Coordinates of C-alpha atoms and ligand atoms in Angstrom, one line a residue:
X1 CA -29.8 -35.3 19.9
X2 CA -28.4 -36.8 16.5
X3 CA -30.7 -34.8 14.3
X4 CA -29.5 -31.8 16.6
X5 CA -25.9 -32.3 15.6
X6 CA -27.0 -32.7 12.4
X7 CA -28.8 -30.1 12.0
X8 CA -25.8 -27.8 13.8
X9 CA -22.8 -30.0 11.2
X10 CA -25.2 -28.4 8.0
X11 CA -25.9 -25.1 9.3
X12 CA -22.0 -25.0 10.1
X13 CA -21.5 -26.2 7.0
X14 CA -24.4 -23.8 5.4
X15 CA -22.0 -20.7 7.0
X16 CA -19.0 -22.5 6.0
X17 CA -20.2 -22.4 2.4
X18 CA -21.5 -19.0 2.4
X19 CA -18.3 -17.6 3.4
X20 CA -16.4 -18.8 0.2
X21 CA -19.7 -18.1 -2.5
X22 CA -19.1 -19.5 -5.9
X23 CA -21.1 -16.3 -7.0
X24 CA -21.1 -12.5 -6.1
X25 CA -24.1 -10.5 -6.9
X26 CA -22.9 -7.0 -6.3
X27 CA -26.1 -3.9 -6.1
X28 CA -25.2 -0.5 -5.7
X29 CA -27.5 1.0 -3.2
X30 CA -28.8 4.5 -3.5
X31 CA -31.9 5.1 -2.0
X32 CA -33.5 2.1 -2.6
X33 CA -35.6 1.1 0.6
X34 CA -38.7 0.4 -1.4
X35 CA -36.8 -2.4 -3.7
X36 CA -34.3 -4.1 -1.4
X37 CA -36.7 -6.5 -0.2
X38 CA -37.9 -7.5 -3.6
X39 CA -34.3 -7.7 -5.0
X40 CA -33.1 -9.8 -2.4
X41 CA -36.4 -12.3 -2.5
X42 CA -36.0 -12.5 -6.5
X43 CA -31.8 -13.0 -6.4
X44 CA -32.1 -15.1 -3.8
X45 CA -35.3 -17.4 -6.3
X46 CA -32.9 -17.5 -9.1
X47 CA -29.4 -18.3 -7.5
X48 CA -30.5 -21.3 -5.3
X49 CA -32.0 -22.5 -8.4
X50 CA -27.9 -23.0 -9.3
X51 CA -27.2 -25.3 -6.1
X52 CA -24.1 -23.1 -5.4
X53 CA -22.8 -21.0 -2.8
X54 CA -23.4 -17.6 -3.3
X55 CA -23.7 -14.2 -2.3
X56 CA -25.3 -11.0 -2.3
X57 CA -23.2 -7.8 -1.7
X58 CA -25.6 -4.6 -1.1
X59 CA -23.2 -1.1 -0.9
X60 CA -25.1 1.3 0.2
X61 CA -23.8 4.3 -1.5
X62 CA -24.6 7.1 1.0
X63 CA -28.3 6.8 1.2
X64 CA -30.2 8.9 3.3
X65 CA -33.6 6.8 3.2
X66 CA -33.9 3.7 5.4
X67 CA -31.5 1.5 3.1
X68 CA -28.3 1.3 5.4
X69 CA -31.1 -0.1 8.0
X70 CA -32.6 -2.7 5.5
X71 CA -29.4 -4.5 4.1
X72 CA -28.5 -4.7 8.6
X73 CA -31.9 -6.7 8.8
X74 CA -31.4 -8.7 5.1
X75 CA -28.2 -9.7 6.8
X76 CA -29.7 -10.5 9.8
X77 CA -32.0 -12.9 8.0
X78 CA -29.8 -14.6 5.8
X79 CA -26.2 -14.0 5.9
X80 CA -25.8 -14.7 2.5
X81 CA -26.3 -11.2 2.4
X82 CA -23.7 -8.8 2.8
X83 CA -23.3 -5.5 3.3
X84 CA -21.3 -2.3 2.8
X85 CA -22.3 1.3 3.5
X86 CA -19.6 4.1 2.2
X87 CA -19.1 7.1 3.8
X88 CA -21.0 9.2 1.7
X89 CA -22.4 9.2 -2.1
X90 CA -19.4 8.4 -3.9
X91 CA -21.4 7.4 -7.3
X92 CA -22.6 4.2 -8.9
X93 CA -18.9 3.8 -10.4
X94 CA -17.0 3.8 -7.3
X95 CA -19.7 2.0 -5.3
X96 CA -19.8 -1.1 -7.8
X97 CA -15.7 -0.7 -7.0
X98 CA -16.3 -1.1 -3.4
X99 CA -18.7 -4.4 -4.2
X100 CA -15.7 -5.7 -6.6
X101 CA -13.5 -5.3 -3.2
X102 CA -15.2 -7.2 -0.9
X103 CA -16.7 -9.8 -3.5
X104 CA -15.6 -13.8 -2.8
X105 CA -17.0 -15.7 -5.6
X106 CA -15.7 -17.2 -8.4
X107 CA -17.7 -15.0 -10.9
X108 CA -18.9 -11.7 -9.8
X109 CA -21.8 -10.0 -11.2
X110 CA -23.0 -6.5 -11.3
X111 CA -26.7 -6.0 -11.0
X112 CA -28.4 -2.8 -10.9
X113 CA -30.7 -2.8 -6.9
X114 CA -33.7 -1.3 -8.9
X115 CA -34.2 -4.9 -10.9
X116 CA -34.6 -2.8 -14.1
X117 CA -32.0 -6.0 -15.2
X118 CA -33.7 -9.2 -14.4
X119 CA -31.9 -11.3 -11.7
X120 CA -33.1 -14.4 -14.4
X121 CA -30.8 -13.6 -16.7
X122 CA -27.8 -14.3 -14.4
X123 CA -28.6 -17.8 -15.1
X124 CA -27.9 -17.5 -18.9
X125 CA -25.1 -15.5 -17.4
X126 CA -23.7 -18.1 -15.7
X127 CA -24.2 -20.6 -18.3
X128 CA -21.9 -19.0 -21.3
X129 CA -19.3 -18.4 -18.3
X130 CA -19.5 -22.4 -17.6
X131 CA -18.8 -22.8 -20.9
X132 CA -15.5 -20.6 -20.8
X133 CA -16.1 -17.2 -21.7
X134 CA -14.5 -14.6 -19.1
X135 CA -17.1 -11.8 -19.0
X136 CA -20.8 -12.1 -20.1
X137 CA -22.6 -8.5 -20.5
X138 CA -26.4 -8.2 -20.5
X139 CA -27.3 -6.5 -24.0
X140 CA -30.1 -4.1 -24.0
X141 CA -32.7 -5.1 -26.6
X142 CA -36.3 -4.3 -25.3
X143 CA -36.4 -0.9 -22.7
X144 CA -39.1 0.3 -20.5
X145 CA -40.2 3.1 -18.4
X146 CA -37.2 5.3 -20.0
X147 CA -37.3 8.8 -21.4
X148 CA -36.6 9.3 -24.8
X149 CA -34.4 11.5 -24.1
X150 CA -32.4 9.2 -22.1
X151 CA -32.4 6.5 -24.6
X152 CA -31.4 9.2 -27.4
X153 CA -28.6 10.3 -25.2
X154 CA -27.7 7.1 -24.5
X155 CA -27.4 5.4 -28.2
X156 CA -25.3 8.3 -29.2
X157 CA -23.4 8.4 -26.3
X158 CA -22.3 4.8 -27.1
X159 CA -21.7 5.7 -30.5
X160 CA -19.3 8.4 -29.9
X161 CA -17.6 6.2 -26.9
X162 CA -17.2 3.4 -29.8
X163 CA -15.7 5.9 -32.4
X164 CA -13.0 7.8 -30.3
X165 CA -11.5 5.2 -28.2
X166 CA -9.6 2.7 -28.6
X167 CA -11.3 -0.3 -26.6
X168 CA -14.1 -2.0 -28.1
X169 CA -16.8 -1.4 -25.6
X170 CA -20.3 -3.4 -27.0
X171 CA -22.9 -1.2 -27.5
X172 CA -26.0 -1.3 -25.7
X173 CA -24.6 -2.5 -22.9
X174 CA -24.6 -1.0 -19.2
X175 CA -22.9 -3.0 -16.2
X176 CA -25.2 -5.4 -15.7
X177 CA -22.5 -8.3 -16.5
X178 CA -20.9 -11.2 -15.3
X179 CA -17.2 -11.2 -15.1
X180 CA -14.8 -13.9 -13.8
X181 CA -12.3 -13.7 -11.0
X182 CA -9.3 -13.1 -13.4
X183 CA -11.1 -10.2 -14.9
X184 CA -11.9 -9.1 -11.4
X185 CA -8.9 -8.8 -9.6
X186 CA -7.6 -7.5 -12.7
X187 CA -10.0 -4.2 -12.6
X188 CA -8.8 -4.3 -8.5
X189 CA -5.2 -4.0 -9.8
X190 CA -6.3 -0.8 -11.9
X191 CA -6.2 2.5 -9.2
X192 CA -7.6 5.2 -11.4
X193 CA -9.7 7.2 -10.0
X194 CA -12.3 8.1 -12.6
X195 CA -13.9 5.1 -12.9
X196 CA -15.4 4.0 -16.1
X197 CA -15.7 0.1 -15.5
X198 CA -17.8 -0.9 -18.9
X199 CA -14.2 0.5 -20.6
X200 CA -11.9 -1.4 -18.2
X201 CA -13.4 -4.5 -18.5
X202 CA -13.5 -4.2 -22.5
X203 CA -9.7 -3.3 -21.9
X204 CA -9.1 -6.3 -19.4
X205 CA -10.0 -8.9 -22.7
X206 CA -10.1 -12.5 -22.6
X207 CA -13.2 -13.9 -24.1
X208 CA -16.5 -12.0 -23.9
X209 CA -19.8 -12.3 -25.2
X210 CA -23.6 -10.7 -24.5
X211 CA -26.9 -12.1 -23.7
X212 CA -29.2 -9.7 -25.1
X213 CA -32.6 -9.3 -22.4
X214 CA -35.2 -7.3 -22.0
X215 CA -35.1 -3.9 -19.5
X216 CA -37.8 -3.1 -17.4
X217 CA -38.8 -0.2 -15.7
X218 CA -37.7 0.4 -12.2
X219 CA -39.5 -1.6 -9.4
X220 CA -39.8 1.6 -7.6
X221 CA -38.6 4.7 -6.8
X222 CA -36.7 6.8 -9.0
X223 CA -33.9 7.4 -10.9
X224 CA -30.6 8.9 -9.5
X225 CA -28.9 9.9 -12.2
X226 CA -29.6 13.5 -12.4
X227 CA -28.3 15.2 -15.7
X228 CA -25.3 16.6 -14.0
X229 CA -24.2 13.1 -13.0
X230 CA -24.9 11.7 -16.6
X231 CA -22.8 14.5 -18.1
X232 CA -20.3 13.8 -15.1
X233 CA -19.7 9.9 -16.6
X234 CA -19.9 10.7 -20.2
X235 CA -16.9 12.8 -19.6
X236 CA -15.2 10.4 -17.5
X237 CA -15.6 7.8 -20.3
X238 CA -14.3 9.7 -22.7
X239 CA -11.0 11.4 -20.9
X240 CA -10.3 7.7 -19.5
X241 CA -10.1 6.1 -22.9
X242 CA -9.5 8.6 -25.3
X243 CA -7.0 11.3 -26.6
X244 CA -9.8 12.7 -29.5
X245 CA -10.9 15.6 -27.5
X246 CA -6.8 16.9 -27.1
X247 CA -5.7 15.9 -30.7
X248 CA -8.6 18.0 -31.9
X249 CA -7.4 21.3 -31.1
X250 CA -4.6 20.0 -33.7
X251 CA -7.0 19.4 -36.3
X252 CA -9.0 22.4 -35.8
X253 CA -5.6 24.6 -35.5
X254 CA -4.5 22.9 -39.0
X255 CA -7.9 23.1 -40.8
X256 CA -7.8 27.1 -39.6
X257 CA -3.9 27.6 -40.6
X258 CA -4.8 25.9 -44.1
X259 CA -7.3 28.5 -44.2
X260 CA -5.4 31.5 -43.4
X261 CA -2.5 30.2 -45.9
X262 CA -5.4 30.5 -48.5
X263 CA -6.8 33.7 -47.3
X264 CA -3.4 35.5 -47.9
X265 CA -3.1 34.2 -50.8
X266 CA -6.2 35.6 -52.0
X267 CA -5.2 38.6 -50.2
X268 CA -1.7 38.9 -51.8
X269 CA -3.3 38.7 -55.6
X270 CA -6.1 41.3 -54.8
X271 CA -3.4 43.5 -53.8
X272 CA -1.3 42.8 -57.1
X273 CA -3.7 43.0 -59.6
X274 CA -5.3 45.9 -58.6
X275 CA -8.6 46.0 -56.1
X276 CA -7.9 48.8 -53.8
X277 CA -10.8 49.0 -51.4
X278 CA -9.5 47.4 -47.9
X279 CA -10.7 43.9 -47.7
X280 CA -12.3 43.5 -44.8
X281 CA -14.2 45.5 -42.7
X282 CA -14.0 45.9 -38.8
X283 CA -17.0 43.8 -38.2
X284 CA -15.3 41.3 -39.9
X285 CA -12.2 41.2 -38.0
X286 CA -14.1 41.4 -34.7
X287 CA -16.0 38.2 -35.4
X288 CA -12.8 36.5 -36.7
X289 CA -11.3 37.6 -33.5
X290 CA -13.8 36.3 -31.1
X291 CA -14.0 33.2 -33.2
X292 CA -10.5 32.4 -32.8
X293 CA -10.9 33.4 -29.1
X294 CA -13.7 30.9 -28.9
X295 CA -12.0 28.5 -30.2
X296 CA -8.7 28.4 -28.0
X297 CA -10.9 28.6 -25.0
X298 CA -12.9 25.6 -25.8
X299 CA -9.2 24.0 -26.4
X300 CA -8.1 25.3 -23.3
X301 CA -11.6 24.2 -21.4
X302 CA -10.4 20.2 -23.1
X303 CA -6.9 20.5 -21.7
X304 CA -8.4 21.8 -18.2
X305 CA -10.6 18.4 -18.3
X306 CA -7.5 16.2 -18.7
X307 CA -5.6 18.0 -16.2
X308 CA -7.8 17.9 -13.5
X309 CA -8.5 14.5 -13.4
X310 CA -4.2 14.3 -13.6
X311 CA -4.3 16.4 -10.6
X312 CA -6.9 13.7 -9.0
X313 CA -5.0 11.1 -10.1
X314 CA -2.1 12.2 -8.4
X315 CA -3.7 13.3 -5.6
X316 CA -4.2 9.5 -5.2
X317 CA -6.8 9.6 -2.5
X318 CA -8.8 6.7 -1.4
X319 CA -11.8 5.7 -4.0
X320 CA -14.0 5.6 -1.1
X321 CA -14.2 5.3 2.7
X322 CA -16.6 2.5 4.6
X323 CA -18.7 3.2 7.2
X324 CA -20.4 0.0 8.5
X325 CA -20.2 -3.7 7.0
X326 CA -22.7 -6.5 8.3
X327 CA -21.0 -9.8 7.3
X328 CA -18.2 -8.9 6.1
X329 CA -14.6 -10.1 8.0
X330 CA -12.0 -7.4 8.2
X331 CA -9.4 -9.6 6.6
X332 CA -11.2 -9.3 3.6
X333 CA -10.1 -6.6 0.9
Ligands
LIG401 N1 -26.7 4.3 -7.6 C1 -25.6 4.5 -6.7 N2 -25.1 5.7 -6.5 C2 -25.5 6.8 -7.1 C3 -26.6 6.7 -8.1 C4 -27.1 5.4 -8.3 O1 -25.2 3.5 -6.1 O2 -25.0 7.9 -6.9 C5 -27.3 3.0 -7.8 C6 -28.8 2.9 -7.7 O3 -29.2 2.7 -6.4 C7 -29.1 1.8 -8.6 C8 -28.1 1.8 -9.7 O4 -27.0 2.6 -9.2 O5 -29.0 0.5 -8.0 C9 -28.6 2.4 -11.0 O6 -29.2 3.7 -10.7 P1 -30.5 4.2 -11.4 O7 -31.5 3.0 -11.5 O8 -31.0 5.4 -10.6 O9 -30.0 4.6 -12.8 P2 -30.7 4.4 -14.2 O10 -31.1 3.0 -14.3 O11 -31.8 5.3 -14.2 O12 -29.6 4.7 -15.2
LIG402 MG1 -32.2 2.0 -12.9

């Protein structure tokens, strides 16, 4: 009968616990039934290993497989997992968003549900944040299983990010990071609607610092970034933290009026000291033309970028829409 109440006082105490988590571990979920299990069984091996409370937050970002049914029955099981599923596919951006929502704990991390990042090195993680530091980033040293086109695409797409903005955004890093509670209700505060969270959480500040690991292939299953949706971000990145692409149209319109002040110059002594035959040709003008044209419509093509994600800003829709939670009160926001 004691041992009964006991056991009830410490399971009471168990859900007690579990409802205010020290840690967060938010996975974006697209697609993923073949690695759920297997990130839930290797989470939940590293974080009891810290003795704290925690958490794991699945947000099932509009998958059509059996996910949504997978993160019911993880919950089910232990209901230190929790669970979101979004109306739709809304995007690995606005999905993490939805985890950063919802998440309890005291530090929140990011962890891609494929277990390409290893759940171990939230335990380095966790040590630098014990020791003060406000946002911990996994560094990509070693990579697996990726294209090299994808790791081409990638280094220079980091490069350019860290040459035309103005936030210092580490490179070779992704979101698989550790941030602490200031920093998260800090990116909460922030409504834009094209997400680009590596950017915001450079912006946010405080102290930061990288553990560099090792990335493996994918458990299973396969990527979801299609081209179109890499090519989607990169251009989210950049309109989100830089002007560049709009101040060049400047440069390029001064570099071309510099030229055209020397071309009539040139023109203007031909004329006075003699040469008669016209200077140019029609071909000529006809690919100066269409040149020009070329130009103002890539300008106009920039500006268009810019504006339309004013016009979504303004538009200020929801970021997402939730379907279903398991475990997750409504109070909570
Ligand atoms: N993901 C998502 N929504 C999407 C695409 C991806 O939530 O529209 C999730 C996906 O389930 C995975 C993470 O984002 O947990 C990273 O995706 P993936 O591994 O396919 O990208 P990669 O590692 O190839 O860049
Ligand atoms: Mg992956």
């Amino acid at each position: 009968m004691i041992a009964n109440i006991q056991i009830a006082a410490l399971e009471q105490q168990k859900a007690g616990s579990a409802s205010s988590p020290v840690f967060s571990i938010i996975a974006p979920v697209h697609n993923e039934e073949d690695v759920l299990r297997e990130l839930y069984r290797r989470v939940r091996d590293v974080m009891d290993q810290t003795g704290e409370a925690w958490e794991l937050l699945l947000i099932d970002d509009g998958s059509t497989d059996s996910s949504a049914a997978l993160i019911a029955s993880l919950n089910t099981a232990d209901v230190r997992v929790r669970g979101i599923s979004l109306s739709r596919n809304y995007g690995f951006q606005v999905a993490v968003s939805a985890g950063l929502d919802h998440a309890q704990g005291d530090a929140v991390v990011l962890i891609d549900a494929d277990l390409q990042d290893p759940p171990e090195v939230i335990l380095d993680m966790i040590e630098r944040w014990q020791e003060g530091y406000e946002v911990v980033y996994g560094v990509r040293g070693e990579r697996d299983g990726e294209t090299w086109f994808k790791k081409v695409t990638a280094s220079a797409f980091y490069r350019l990010i860290q040459r035309i903005t103005n936030v210092d955004i580490p490179l070779d890093t992704g979101d698989f990071r550790l941030m602490d509670r200031r920093v998260v209700d800090a990116i909460k505060a922030m409504p834009e609607r094209s997400r680009f969270l590596r950017g915001m959480v450079s912006w946010v500040g405080y102290r930061q610092t990288g553990v560099v690991y090792h990335r493996h292939s994918r458990y299973a299953g396969r990527t979801k970034f299609t081209l179109k949706k890499m090519v989607r971000f990169a251009l989210d990145a950049i309109t989100s933290f830089s002007y560049f692409p709009l101040q060049l149209a400047s440069y390029v319109g001064f570099f071309f009026a510099g030229l055209s002040a020397l071309a009539i110059l040139v023109v203007i002594a031909l004329r006075l000291f003699g040469a008669d035959a016209p200077l140019m040709g029609q071909a000529t003008t006809l690919v100066v033309v269409l040149f020009l044209g070329s130009v103002q419509l890539i300008c106009l093509g920039i500006i268009g970028e810019y504006l339309g994600r004013i016009y979504d800003e303004v538009k200020a829709r929801p970021l997402y829409l939730i379907d279903r939670k398991w475990g997750i009160e409504e109070a909570v926001k």
